[in-house]
mmCIF file of C-alpha atoms in Angstrom:
data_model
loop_
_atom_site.group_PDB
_atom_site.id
_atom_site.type_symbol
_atom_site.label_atom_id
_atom_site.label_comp_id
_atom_site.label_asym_id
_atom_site.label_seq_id
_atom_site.Cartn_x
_atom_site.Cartn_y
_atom_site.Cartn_z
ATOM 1 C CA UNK B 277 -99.622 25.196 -51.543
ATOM 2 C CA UNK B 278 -97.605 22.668 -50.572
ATOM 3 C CA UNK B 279 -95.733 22.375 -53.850
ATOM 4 C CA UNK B 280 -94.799 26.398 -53.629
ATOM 5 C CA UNK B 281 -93.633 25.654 -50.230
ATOM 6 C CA UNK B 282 -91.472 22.637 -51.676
ATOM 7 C CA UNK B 283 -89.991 24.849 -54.633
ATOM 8 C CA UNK B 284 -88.969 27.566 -52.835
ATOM 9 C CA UNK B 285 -86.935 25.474 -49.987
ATOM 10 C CA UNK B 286 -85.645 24.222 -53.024
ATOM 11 C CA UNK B 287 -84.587 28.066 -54.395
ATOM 12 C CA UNK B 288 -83.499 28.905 -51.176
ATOM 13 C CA UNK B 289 -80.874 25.984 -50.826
ATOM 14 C CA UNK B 290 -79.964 27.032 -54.345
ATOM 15 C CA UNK B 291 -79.357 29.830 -53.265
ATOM 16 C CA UNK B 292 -77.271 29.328 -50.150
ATOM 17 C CA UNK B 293 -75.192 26.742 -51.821
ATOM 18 C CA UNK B 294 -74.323 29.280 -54.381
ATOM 19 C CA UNK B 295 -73.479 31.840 -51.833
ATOM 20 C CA UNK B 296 -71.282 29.632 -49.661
ATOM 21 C CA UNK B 297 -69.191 28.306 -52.419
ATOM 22 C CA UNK B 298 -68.774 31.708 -53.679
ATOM 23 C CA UNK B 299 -67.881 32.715 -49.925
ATOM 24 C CA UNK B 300 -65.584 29.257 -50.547
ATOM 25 C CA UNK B 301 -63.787 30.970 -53.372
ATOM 26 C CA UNK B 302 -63.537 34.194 -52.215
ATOM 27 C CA UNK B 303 -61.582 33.073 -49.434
ATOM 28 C CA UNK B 304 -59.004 31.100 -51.263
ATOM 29 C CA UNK B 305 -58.551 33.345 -53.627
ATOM 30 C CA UNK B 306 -57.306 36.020 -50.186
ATOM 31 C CA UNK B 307 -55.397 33.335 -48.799
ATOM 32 C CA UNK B 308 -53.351 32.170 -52.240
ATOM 33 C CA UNK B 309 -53.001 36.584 -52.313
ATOM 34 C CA UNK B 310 -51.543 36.710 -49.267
ATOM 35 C CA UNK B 311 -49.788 33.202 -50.184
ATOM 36 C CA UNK B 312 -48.425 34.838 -53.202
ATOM 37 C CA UNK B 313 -47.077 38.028 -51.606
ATOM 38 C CA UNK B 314 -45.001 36.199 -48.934
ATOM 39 C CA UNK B 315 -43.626 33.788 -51.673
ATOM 40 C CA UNK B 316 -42.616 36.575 -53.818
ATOM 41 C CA UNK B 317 -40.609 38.814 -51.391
ATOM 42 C CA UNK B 318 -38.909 35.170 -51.050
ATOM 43 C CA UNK B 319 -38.815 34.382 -54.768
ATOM 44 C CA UNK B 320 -37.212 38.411 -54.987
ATOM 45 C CA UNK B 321 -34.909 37.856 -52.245
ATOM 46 C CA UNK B 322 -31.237 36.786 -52.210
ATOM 47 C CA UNK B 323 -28.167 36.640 -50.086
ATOM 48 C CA UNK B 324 -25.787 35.122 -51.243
ATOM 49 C CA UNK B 325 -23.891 33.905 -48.865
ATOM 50 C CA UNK B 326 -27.131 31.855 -47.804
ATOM 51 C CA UNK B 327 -27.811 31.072 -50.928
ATOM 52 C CA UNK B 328 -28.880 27.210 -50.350
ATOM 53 C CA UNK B 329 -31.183 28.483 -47.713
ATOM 54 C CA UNK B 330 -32.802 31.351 -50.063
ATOM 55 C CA UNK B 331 -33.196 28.360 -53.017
ATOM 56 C CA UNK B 332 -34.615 25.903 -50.268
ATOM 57 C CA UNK B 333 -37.178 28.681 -49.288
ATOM 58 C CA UNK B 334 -38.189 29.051 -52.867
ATOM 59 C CA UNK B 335 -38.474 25.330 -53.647
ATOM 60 C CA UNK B 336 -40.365 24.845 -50.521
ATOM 61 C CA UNK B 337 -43.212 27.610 -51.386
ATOM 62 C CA UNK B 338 -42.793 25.789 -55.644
ATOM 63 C CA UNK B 339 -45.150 23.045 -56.986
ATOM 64 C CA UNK B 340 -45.551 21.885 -60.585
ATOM 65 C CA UNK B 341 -44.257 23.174 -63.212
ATOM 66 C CA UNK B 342 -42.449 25.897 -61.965
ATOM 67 C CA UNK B 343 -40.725 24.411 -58.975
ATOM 68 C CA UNK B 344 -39.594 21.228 -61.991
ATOM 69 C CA UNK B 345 -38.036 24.897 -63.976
ATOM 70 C CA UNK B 346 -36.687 26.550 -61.168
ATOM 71 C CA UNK B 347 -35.099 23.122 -59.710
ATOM 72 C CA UNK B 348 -32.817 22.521 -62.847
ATOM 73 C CA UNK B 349 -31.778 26.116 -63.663
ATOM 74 C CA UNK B 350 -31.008 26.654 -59.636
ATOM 75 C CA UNK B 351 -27.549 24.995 -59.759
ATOM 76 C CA UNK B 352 -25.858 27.323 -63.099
ATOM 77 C CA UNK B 353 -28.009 30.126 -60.915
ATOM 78 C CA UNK B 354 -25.916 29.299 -57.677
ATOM 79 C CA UNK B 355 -22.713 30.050 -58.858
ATOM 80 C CA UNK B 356 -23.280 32.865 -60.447
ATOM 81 C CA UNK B 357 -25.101 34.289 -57.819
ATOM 82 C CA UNK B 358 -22.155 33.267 -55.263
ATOM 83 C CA UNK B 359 -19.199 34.633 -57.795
ATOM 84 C CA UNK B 360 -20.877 37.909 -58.387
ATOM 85 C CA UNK B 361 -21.739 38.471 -54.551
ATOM 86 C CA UNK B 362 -25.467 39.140 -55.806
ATOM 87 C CA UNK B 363 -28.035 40.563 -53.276
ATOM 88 C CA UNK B 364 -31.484 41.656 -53.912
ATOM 89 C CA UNK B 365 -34.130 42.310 -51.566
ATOM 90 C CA UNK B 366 -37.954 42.550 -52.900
ATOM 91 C CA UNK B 367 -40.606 44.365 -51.374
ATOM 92 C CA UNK B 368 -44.568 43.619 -53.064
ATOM 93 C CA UNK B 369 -45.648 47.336 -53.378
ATOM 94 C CA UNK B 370 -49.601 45.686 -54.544
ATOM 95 C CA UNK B 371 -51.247 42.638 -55.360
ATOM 96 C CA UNK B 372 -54.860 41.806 -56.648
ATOM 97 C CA UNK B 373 -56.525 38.427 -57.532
ATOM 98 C CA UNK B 374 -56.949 37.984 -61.365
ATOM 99 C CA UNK B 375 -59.203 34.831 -60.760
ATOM 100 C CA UNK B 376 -59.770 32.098 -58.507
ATOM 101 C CA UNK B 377 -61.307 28.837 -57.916
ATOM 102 C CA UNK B 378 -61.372 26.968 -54.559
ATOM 103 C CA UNK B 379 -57.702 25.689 -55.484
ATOM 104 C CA UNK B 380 -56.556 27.489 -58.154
ATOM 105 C CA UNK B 381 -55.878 31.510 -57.787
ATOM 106 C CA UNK B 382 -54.102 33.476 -60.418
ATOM 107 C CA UNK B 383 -52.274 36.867 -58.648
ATOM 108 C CA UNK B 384 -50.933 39.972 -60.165
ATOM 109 C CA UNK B 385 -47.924 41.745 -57.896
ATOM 110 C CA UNK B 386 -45.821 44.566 -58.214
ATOM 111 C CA UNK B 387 -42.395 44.467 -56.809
ATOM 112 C CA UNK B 388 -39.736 46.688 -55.995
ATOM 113 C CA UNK B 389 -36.586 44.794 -55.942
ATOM 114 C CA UNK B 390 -33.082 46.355 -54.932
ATOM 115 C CA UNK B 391 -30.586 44.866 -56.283
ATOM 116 C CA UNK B 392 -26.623 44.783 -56.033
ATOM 117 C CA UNK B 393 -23.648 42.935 -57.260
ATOM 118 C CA UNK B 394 -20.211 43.241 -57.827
ATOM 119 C CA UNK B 395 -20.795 44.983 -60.685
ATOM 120 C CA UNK B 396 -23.032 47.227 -59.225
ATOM 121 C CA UNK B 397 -22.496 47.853 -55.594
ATOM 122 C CA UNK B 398 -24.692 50.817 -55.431
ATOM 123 C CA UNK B 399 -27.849 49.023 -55.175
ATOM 124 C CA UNK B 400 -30.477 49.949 -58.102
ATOM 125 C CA UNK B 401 -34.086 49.594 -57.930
ATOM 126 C CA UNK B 402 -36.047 46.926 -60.461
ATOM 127 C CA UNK B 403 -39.727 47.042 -60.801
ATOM 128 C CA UNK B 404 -41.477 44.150 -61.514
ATOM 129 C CA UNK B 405 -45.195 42.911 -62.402
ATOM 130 C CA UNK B 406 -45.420 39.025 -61.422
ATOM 131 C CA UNK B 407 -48.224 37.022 -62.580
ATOM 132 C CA UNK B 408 -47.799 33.946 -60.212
ATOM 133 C CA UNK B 409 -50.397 31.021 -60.087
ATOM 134 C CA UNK B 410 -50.976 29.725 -56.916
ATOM 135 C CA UNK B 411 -52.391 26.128 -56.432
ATOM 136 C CA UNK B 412 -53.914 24.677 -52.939
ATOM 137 C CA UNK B 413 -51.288 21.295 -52.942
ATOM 138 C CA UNK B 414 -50.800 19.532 -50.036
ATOM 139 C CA UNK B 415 -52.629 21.964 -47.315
ATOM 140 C CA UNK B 416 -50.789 25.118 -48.515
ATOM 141 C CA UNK B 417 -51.019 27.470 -51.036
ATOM 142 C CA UNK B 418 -47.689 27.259 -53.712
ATOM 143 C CA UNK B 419 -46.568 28.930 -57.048
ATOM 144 C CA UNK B 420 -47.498 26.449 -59.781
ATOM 145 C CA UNK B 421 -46.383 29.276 -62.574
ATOM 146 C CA UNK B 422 -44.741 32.418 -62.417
ATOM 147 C CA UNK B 423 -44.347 35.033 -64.963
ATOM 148 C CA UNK B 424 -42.974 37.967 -65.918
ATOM 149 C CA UNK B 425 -45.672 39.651 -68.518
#
């Protein structure tokens, strides 16, 4: 008897264990989603007369390899942004986890982005779907890699 009673303590912690890390990963994988939908109304936003604030904001919420990409096209990105008198304004219409582990989510969004220039003062609408990986670094959830399927 006591060897049933043994095994299924055993089951039972089993058990548990497997329900709180699953509890573990369910709530990372709603914080990087809510992580990922603040970054990319940031990541969709510009104005640019404050540009160097809008790139600092987008570097801040960057880690790996995507904040290394975005870091040394930002510069050519600046100018042209600044010349052109480029505003856009992005607004994630939904969002949904595509998978998670405790510190590594992948996010789908879709994003409405208005967008006008000189070229276009009227401002026109862009939809977007973003695939944006979030990864836990340094107490805070950050886009690792961000695509555009």
């Amino acid at each position: 008897a006591r060897a049933g009673v043994g095994k299924t303590a055993f089951l039972v912690h089993i058990a548990l264990d497997s329900l709180l890390r699953e509890r573990s990963v369910t709530r990372a994988g709603e914080q990087a989603r809510q992580a990922a939908v603040a970054y990319a109304q940031v990541l969709t936003s510009i104005d640019s007369n404050k540009v160097d604030d809008n790139f600092a904001q987008v570097l801040d919420g960057a880690t790996g390899e995507f904040k290394d990409m975005y870091s040394q096209s930002s510069m050519q990105l600046r100018q042209l942004l600044i010349d052109n008198k480029a505003t856009a304004h992005g607004v994630v219409l939904e969002s949904a986890v595509q998978s998670a582990t405790k510190n590594k989510v992948v996010v789908l969004l879709f994003v409405d982005q208005s967008v006008s220039n000189t070229n276009v003062p009227d401002p026109r609408i862009d939809r977007s779907r973003i695939k944006m990986t979030m990864e836990y670094v340094d107490g805070r959830w950050r886009a690792s890699k961000v695509d555009l399927p």
